[in-house]
Coordinates of C-alpha atoms and ligand atoms in Angstrom, one line a residue:
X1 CA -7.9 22.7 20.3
X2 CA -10.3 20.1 20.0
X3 CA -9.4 17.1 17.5
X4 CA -11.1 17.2 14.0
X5 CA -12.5 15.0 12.3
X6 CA -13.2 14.5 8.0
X7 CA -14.8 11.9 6.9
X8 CA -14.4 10.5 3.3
X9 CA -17.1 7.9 1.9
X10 CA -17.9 7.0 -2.1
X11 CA -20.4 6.6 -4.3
X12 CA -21.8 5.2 -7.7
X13 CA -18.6 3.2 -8.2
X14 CA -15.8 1.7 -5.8
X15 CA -12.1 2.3 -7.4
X16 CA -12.6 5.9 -7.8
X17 CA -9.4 6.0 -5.6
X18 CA -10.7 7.4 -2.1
X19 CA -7.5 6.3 -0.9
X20 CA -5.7 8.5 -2.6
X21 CA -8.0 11.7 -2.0
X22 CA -7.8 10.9 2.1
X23 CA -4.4 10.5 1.2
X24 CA -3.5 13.7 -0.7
X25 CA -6.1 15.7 1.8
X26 CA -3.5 14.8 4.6
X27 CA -0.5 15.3 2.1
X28 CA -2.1 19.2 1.9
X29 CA -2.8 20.0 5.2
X30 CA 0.3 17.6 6.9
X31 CA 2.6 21.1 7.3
X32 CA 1.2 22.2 10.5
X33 CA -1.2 19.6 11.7
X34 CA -0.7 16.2 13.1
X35 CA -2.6 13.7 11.2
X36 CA -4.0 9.8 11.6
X37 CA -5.8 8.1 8.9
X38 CA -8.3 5.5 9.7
X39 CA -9.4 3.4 7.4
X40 CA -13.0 1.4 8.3
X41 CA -13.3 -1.8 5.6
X42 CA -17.0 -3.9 5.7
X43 CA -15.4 -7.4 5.1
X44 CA -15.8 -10.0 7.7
X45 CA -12.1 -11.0 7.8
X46 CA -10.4 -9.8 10.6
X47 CA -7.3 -8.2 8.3
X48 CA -7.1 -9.1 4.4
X49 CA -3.9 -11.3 5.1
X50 CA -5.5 -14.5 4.6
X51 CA -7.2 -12.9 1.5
X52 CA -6.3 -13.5 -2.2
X53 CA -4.2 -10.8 -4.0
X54 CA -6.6 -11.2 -7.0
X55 CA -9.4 -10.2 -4.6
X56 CA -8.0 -7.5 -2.5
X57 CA -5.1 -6.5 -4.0
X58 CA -1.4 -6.3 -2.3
X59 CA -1.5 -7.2 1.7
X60 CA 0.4 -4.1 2.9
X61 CA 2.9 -4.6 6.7
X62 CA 3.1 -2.2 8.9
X63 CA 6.5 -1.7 10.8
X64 CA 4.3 -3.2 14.2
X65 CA 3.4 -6.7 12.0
X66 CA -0.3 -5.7 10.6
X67 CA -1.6 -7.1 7.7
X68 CA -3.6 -3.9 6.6
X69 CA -5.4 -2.5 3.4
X70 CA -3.3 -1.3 0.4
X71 CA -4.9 2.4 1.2
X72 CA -2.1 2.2 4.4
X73 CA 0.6 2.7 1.1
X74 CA -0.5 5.7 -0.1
X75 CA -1.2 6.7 3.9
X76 CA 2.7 6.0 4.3
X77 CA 3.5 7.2 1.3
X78 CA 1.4 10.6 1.0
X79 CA 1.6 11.6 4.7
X80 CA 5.3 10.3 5.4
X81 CA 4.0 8.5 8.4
X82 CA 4.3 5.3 9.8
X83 CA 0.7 3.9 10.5
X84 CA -0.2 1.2 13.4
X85 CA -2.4 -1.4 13.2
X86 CA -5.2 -0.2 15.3
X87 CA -5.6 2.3 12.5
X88 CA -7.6 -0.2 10.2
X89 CA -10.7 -1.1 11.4
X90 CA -12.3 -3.9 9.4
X91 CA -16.2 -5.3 10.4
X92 CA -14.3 -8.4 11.1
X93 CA -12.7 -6.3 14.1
X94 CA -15.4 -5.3 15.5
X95 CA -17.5 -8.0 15.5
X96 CA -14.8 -9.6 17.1
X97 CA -14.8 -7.2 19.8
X98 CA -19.0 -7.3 20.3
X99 CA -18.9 -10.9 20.5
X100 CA -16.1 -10.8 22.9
X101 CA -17.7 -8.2 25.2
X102 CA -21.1 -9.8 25.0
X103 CA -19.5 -13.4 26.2
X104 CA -17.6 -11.4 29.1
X105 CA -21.1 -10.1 30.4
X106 CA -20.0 -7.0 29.6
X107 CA -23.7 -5.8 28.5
X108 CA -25.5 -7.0 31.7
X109 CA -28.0 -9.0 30.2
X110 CA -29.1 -6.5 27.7
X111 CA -30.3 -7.8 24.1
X112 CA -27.2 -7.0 21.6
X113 CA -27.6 -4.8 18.9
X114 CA -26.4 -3.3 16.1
X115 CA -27.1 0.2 17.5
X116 CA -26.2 1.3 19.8
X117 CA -23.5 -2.0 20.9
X118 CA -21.9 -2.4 17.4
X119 CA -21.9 1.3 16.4
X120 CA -20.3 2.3 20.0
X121 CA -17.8 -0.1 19.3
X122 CA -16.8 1.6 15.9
X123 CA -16.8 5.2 17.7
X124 CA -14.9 3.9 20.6
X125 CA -12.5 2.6 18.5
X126 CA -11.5 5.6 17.1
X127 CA -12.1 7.8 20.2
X128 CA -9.8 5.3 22.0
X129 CA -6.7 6.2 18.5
X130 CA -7.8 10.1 19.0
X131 CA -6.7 9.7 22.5
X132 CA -3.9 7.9 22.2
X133 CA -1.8 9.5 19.2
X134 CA -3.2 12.9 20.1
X135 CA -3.9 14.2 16.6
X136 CA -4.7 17.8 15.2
X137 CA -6.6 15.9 12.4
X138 CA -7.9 12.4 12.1
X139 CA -8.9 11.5 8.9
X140 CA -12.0 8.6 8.7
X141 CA -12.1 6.6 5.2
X142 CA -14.9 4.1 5.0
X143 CA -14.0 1.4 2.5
X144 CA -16.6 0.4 -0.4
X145 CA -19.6 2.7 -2.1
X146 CA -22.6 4.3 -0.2
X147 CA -25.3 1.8 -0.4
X148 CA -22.9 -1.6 0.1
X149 CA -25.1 -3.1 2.9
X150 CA -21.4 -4.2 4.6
X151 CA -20.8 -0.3 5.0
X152 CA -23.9 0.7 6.9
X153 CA -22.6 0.4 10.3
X154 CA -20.3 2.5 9.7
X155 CA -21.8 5.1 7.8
X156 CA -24.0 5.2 11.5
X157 CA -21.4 5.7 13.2
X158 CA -19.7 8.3 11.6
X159 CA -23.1 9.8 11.3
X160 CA -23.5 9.7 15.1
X161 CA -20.0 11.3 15.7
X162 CA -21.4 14.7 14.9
X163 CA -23.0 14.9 18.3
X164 CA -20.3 12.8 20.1
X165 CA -17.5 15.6 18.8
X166 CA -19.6 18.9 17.9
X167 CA -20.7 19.8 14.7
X168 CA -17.8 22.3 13.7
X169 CA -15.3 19.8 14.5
X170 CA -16.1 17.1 11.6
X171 CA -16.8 17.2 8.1
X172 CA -17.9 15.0 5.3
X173 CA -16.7 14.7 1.9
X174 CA -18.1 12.2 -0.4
X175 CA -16.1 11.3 -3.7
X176 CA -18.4 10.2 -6.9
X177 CA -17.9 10.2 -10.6
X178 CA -18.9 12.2 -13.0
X179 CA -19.0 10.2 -16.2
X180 CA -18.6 12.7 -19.7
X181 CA -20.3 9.8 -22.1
X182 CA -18.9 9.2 -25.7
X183 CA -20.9 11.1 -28.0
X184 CA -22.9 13.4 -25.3
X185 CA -19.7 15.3 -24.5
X186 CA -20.9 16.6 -21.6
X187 CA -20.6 16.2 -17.7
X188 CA -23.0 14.3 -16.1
X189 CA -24.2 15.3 -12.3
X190 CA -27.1 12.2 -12.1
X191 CA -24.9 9.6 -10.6
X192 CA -23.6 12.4 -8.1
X193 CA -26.7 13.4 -7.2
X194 CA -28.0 9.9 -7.2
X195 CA -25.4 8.8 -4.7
X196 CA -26.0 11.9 -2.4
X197 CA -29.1 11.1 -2.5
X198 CA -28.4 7.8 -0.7
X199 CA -25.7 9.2 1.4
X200 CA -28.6 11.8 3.1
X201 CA -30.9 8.9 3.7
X202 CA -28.3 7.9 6.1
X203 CA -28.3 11.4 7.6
X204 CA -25.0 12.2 6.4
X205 CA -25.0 15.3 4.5
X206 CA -21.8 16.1 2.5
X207 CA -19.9 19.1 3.3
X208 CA -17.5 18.9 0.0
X209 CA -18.2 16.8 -3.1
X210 CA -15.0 15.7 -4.9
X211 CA -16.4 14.9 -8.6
X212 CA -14.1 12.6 -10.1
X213 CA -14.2 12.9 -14.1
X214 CA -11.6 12.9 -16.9
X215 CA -11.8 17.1 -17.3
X216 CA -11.9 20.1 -14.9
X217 CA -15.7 20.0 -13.7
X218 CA -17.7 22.8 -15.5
X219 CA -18.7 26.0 -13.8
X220 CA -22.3 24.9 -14.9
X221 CA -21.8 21.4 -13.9
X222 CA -20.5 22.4 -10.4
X223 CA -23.6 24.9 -10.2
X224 CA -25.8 22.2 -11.1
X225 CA -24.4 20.0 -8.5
X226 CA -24.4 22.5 -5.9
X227 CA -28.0 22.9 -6.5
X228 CA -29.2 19.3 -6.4
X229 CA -26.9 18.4 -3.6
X230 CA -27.1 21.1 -1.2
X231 CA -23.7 22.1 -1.0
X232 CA -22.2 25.5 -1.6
X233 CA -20.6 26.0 -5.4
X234 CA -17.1 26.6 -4.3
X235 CA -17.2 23.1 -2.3
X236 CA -17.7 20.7 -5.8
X237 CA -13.9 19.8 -6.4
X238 CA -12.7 17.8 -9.0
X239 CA -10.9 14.5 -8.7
X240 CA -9.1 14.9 -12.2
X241 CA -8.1 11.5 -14.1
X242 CA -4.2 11.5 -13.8
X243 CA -1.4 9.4 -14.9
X244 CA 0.6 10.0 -11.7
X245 CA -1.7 9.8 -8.6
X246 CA 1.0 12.2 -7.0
X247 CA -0.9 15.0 -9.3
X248 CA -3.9 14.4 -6.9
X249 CA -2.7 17.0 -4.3
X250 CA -1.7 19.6 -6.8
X251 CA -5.4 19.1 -8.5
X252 CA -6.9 19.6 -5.1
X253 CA -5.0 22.7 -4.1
X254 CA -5.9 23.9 -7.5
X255 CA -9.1 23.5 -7.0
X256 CA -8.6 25.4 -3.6
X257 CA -9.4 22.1 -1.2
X258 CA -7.2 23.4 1.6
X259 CA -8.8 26.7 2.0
X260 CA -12.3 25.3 2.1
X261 CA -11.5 22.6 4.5
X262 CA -9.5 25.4 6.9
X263 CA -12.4 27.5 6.4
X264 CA -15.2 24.5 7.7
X265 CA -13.0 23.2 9.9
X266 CA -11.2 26.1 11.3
X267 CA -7.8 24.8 11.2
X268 CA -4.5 26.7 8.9
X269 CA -1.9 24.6 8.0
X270 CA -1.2 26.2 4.3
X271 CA -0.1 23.3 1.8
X272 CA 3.5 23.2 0.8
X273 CA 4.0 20.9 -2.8
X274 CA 7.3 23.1 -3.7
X275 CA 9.4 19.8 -3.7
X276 CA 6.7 17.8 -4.4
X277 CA 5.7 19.3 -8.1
X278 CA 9.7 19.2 -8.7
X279 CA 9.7 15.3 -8.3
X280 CA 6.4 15.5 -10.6
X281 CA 7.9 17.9 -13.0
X282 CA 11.1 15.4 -12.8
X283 CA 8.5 12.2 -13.9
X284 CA 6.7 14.2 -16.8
X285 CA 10.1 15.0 -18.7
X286 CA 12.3 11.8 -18.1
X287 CA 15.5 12.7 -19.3
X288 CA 16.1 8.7 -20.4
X289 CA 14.2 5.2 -20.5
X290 CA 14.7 2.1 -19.5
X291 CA 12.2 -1.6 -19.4
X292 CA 12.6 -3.4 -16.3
X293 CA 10.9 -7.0 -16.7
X294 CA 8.5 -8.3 -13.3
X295 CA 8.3 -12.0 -13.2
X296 CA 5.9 -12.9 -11.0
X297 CA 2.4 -14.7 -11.1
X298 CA 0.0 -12.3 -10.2
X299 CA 1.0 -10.2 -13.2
X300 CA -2.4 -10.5 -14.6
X301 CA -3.6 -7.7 -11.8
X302 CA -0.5 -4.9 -10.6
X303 CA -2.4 -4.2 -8.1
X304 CA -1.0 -7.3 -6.1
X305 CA 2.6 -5.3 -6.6
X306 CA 1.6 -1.6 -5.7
X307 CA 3.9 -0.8 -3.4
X308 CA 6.9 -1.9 -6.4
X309 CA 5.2 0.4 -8.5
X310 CA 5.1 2.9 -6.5
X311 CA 9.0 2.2 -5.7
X312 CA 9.7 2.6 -9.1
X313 CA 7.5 5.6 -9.5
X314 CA 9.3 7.6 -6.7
X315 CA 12.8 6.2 -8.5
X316 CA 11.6 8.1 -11.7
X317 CA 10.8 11.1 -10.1
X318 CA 14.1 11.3 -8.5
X319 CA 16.3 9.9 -11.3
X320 CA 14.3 12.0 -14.4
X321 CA 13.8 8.3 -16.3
X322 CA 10.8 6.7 -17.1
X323 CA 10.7 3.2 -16.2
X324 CA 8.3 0.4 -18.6
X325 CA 7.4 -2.2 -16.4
X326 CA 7.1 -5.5 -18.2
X327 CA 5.3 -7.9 -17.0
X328 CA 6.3 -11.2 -17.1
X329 CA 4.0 -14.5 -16.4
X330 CA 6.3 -17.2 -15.0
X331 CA 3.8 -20.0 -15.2
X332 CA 4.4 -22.0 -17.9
X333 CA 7.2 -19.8 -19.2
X334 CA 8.7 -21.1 -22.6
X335 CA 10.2 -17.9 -24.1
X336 CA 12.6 -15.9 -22.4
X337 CA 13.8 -13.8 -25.0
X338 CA 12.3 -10.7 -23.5
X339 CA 15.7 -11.0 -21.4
X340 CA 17.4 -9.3 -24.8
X341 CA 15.3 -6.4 -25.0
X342 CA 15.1 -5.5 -20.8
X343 CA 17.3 -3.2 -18.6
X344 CA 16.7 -5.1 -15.2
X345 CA 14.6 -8.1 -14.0
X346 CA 12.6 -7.9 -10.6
X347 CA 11.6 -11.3 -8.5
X348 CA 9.0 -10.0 -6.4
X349 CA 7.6 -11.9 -3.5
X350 CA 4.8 -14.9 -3.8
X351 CA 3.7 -17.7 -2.3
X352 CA 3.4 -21.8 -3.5
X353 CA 5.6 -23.3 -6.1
X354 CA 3.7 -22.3 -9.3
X355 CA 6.0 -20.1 -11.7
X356 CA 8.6 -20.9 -9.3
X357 CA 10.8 -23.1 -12.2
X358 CA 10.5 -19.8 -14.9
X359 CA 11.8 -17.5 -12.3
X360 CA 15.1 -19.5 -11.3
X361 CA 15.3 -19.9 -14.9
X362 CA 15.4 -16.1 -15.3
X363 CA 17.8 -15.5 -12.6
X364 CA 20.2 -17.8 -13.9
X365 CA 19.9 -16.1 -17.1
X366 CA 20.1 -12.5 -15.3
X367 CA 23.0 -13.7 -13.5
X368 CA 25.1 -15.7 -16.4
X369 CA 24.0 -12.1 -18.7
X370 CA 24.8 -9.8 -16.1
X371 CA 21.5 -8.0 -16.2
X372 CA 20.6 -6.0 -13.3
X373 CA 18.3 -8.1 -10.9
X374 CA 16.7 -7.7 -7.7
X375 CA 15.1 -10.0 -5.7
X376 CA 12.3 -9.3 -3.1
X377 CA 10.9 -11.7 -0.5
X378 CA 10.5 -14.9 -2.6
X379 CA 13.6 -13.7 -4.9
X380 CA 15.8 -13.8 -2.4
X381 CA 14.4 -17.6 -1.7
X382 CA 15.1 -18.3 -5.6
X383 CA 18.4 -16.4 -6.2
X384 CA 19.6 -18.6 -3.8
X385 CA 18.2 -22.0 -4.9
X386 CA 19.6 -20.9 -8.5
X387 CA 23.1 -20.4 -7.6
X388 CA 22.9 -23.5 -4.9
X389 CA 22.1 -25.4 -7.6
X390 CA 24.4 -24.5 -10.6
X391 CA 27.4 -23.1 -8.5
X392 CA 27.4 -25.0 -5.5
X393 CA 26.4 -28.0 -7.3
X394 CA 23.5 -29.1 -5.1
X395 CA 21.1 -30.0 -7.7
X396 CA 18.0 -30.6 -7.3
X397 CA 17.8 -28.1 -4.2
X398 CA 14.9 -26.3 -3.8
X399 CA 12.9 -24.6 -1.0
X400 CA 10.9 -27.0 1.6
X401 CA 7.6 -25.0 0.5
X402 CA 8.4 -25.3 -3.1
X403 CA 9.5 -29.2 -3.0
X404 CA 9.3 -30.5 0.4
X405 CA 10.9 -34.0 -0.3
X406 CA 13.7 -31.8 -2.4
X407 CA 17.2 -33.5 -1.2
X408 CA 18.9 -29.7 -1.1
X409 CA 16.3 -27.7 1.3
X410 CA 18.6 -24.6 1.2
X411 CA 15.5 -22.8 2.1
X412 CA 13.3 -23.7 5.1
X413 CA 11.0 -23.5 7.7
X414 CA 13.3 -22.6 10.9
X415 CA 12.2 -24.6 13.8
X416 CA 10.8 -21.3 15.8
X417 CA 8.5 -20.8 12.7
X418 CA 7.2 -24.4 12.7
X419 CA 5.7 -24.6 15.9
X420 CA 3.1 -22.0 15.5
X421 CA -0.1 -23.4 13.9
X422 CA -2.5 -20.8 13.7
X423 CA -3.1 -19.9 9.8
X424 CA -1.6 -16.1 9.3
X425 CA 0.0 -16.3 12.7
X426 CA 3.2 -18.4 11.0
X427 CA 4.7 -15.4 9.2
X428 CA 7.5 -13.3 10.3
X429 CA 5.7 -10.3 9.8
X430 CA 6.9 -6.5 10.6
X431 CA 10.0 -4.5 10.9
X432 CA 12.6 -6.4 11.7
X433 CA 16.5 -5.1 12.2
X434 CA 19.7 -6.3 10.1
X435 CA 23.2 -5.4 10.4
X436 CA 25.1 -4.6 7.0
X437 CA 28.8 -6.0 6.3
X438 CA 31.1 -3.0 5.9
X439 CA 32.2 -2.9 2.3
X440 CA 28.7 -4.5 0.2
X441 CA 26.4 -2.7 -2.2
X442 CA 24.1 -3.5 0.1
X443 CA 25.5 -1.6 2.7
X444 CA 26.3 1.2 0.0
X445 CA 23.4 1.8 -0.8
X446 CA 22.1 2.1 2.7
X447 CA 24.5 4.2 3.8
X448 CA 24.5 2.6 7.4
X449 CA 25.5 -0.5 9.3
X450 CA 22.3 -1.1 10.9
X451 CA 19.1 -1.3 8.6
X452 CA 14.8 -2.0 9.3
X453 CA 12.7 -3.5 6.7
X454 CA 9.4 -5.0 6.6
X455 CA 8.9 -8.9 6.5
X456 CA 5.5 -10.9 5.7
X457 CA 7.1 -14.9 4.6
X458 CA 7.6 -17.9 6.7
X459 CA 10.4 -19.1 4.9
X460 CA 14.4 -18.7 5.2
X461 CA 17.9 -19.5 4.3
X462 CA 18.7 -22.5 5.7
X463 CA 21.2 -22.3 8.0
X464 CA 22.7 -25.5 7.7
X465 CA 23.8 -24.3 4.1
X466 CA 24.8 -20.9 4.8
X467 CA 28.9 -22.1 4.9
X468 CA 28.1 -23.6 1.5
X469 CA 26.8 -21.2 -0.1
X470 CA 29.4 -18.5 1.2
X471 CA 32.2 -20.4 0.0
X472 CA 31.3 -20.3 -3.5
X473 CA 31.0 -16.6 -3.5
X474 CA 27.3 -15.8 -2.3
X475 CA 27.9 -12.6 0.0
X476 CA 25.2 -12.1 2.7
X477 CA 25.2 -8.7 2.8
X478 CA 22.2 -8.3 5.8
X479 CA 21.7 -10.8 8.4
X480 CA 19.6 -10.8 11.4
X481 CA 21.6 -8.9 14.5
X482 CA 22.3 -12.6 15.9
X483 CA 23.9 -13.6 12.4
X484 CA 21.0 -16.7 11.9
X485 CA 19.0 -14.9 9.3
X486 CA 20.0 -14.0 6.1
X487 CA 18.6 -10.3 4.9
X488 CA 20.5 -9.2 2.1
X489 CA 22.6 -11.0 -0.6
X490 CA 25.0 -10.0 -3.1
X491 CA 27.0 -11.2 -6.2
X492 CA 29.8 -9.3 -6.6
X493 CA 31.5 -8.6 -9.6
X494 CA 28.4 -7.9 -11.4
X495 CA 26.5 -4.9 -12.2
X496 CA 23.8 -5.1 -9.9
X497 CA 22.9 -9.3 -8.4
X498 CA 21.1 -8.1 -5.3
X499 CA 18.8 -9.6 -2.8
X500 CA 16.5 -9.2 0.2
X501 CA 14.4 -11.2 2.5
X502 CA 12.1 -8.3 3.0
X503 CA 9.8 -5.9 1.5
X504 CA 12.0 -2.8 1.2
X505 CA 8.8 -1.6 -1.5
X506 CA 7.1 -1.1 1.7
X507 CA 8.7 2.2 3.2
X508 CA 9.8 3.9 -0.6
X509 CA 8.5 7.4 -0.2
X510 CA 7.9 10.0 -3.2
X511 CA 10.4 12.4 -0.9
X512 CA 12.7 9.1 -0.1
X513 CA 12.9 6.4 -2.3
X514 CA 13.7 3.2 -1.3
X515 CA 17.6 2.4 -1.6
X516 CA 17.8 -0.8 -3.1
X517 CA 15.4 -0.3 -6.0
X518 CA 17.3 3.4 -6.2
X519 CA 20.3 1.1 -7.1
X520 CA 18.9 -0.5 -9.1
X521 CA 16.9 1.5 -11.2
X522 CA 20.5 3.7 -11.2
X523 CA 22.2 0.1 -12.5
X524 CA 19.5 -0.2 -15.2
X525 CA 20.4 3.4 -15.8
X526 CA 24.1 2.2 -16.9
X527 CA 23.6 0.4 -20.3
Ligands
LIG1 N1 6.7 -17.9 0.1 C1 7.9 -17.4 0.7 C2 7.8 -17.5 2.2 O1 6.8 -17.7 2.8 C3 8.1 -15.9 0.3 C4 7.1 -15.0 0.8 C5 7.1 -13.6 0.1 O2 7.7 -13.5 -0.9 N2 6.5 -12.7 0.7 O3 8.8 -17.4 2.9

């Protein structure tokens, strides 16, 4: 069988969640077919890593070290999949690769253009992934909303593919909005058809319109948009407004996606959501509730801590509670009596010292209360400078990126880490192994003695303070297999005091939640 190919672009308004369609379109037809999503972003960076989480939202690793767009979660997430780097193919990337080529000689003197040289690049690319991971199904997201002038070259190229693959082998669904206004009370197809409109200018013609809107579109309105749009009545879908983006596949086979797409695309691989509406059903009627407080500094946009969400989401679903997520601002932090009214505290990871000071102040009051914490990335980093300080006595201590003259630097730079100077490049970033000591909650809760988790920090327990710290009762749970880096920490004795250096948020699954924010959701759980 030849490999297939949909294509999923946007219109009228980015944030309409495209992610989550290609996502959930995988989810549906992932029971038979072998899938790879490729996501195509317009930005000029290379890979969002050196971008601002207030611009781009959470940096999500892949288990081979990528810095890749926050669509790669729901990817993971949706498709149960681990997804490589070459997957996400940013402007930045291929730029790269044109300029490279063109220096090499590699166009014999020809002038360099956008098309054909930049758009063959973009096909190649993923001609070059089709070959390679030998799909049934790849799946083609472009980033941003029809019209961005940063998307272009890729809607060209996508266009092109037709020919390149044969018509009946590729489709193209475009997601818009349809708005119902206050007052009207009625569905509006203008938008849609206005975006269409600029998608066919391009020569792409859609082959399925998903119409997100806060209802079930309309008979009429999905006539209507047949009619303006040229595409067949039974093809308008609607992307329903939910509470719980893991509705999105449910809405879609509702709505009969898969049989379309089979139908188009000739391909049968008949959805299965039995478990999956359970773990839904299980969210909608939590049996119990519980607040869990998130101290961070990006607080003012969640999207910077998707992948916890979603952690906690697929905890919910498995443990029938519903979790409020509180979200705490650690800059400037004078009040902490939220601490009386919250089931469990989450450090999650940052970067620079601000808010640093109200976090250690939290954990000191999470650990002297015995409230459930867990600490991710950076809250490992502070846990530890919290009890070095008021248990080992090493005041003043403090990380080297926090404090760099700070006469405790319990947590630094390892010489290996120093030495690299290119900006991005300094990070441990990836999947990384650690061995669990027999006997922990760490190792518990894992259920085995030999662990992979994702890193992205440049930082680590200094080992020169490792003795120190142990003898006053800090268990390192999870090293590194050579004993030099610590993973995993522990206080024992209290309900739940757990740590890690990684970013365990990163491979939580609805079907397989991650097991150290299970235990400690199931902590919270114990009041
Ligand atoms: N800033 C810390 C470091 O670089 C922690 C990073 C993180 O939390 N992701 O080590």
């Amino acid at each position: 069988m030849s490999v297939k190919y949909i294509i999923v672009t946007g219109g009228v308004l980015s944030g309409l969640g495209k992610g989550i369609a290609a996502a959930a379109i995988g989810h549906l037809l992932s029971s038979r077919l072998k899938i790879i999503p490729v996501k195509c972003d317009g930005y000029l960076n290379v890979d969002p890593g050196t971008m601002n989480p207030f611009e781009h939202g959470e940096v999500f690793v892949l288990d081979d070290g990528a810095e890749v767009d926050m669509d790669f979660g729901h990817y993971e997430r949706f498709l149960g999949i681990t997804c490589k780097s070459k997957w996400n193919l940013t402007m930045g990337k291929v730029f790269q690769t044109v300029r490279d080529k063109e220096r090499r000689g590699d166009y014999l003197g020809k002038t360099v253009q956008y098309i054909p040289h930049v758009t063959d690049v973009i096909k190649s690319h993923v001609f070059e992934i089709a070959e390679e991971e030998t799909p049934d199904l790849v799946i083609i997201e472009i980033g941003g909303t029809v019209g961005d002038i940063e998307n272009e070259l890729f809607l060209e190229a996508v266009r092109q593919m037709k020919e390149d693959v044969g018509r009946e082998n590729i489709i193209y669904i475009h997601l818009t909005y349809v708005p119902v206004p206050y007052g009207v009370n009625e569905q509006k197809s203008k938008p849609t058809q206005q975006s269409v409109n600029l998608l066919k200018q391009r020569g792409i013609f859609p082959d399925i319109i998903i119409g997100r809107c806060s209802q079930f579109l309309t008979r009429e309105i999905k006539a209507k948009i047949s009619s303006f749009c040229d595409v067949s009545q039974d093809a308008v879908i609607t992307g329903l407004d939910v509470d719980d983006i893991y509705e999105i596949p449910v809405v879609f086979e509702r709505e009969n996606l898969p049989e379309i797409i089979h139908k188009k695309l000739n391909i049968y691989s008949p959805p299965d959501l039995r478990k999956w509406k359970e773990l839904i059903e299980n969210t909608r009627n939590p049996k119990n509730e519980i607040t869990v407080s998130m101290c961070g500094k990006y607080t003012r946009l969640e999207d910077s801590y998707a992948s916890i969400v979603e952690s906690f989401n697929h905890c919910s679903a498995h443990l029938g509670c519903k979790i409020n997520l509180k979200w705490i601002e650690t800059t400037d932090l004078q009040d902490t009596s939220f601490i009386d009214n919250t089931d469990g505290i989450v450090v999650p990871g940052g970067f620079g010292s601000r808010g640093t000071e109200g976090k250690i102040e939290i954990i000191r009051l999470a650990r002297e209360r015995n409230i459930p914490f867990l600490g991710l990335c950076l809250g490992l980093q502070l846990a530890v400078i919290e009890f070095a300080r008021n248990i080992c006595g090493l005041s003043g201590a403090n990380s080297t990126e926090i404090e760099p003259d700070t006469p405790y630097p319990v947590i630094d730079i390892l010489p290996e880490q120093r030495n690299i100077s290119e900006k991005g490049a300094t990070m441990r970033l990836g999947a990384y192994p650690a061995v669990l000591k027999k006997g922990t909650l760490v190792h518990s809760l894992y259920g085995t003695e030999e662990v992979s988790e994702r890193h992205r920090h440049r930082y680590e327990v200094n080992p020169d303070y490792h003795s120190v710290i142990a003898d006053k009762g800090m268990v390192f749970s999870g090293t590194s297999l050579d004993g030099r880096l610590v993973e995993f920490i522990e206080l024992p004795g209290l309900k739940f005091f757990a740590a890690t250096q990684a970013h365990p948020e990163l491979k939580s699954r609805m079907e397989k939640p991650a097991p150290m924010f299970f235990g400690f959701i199931r902590a919270c759980l114990q009041k």
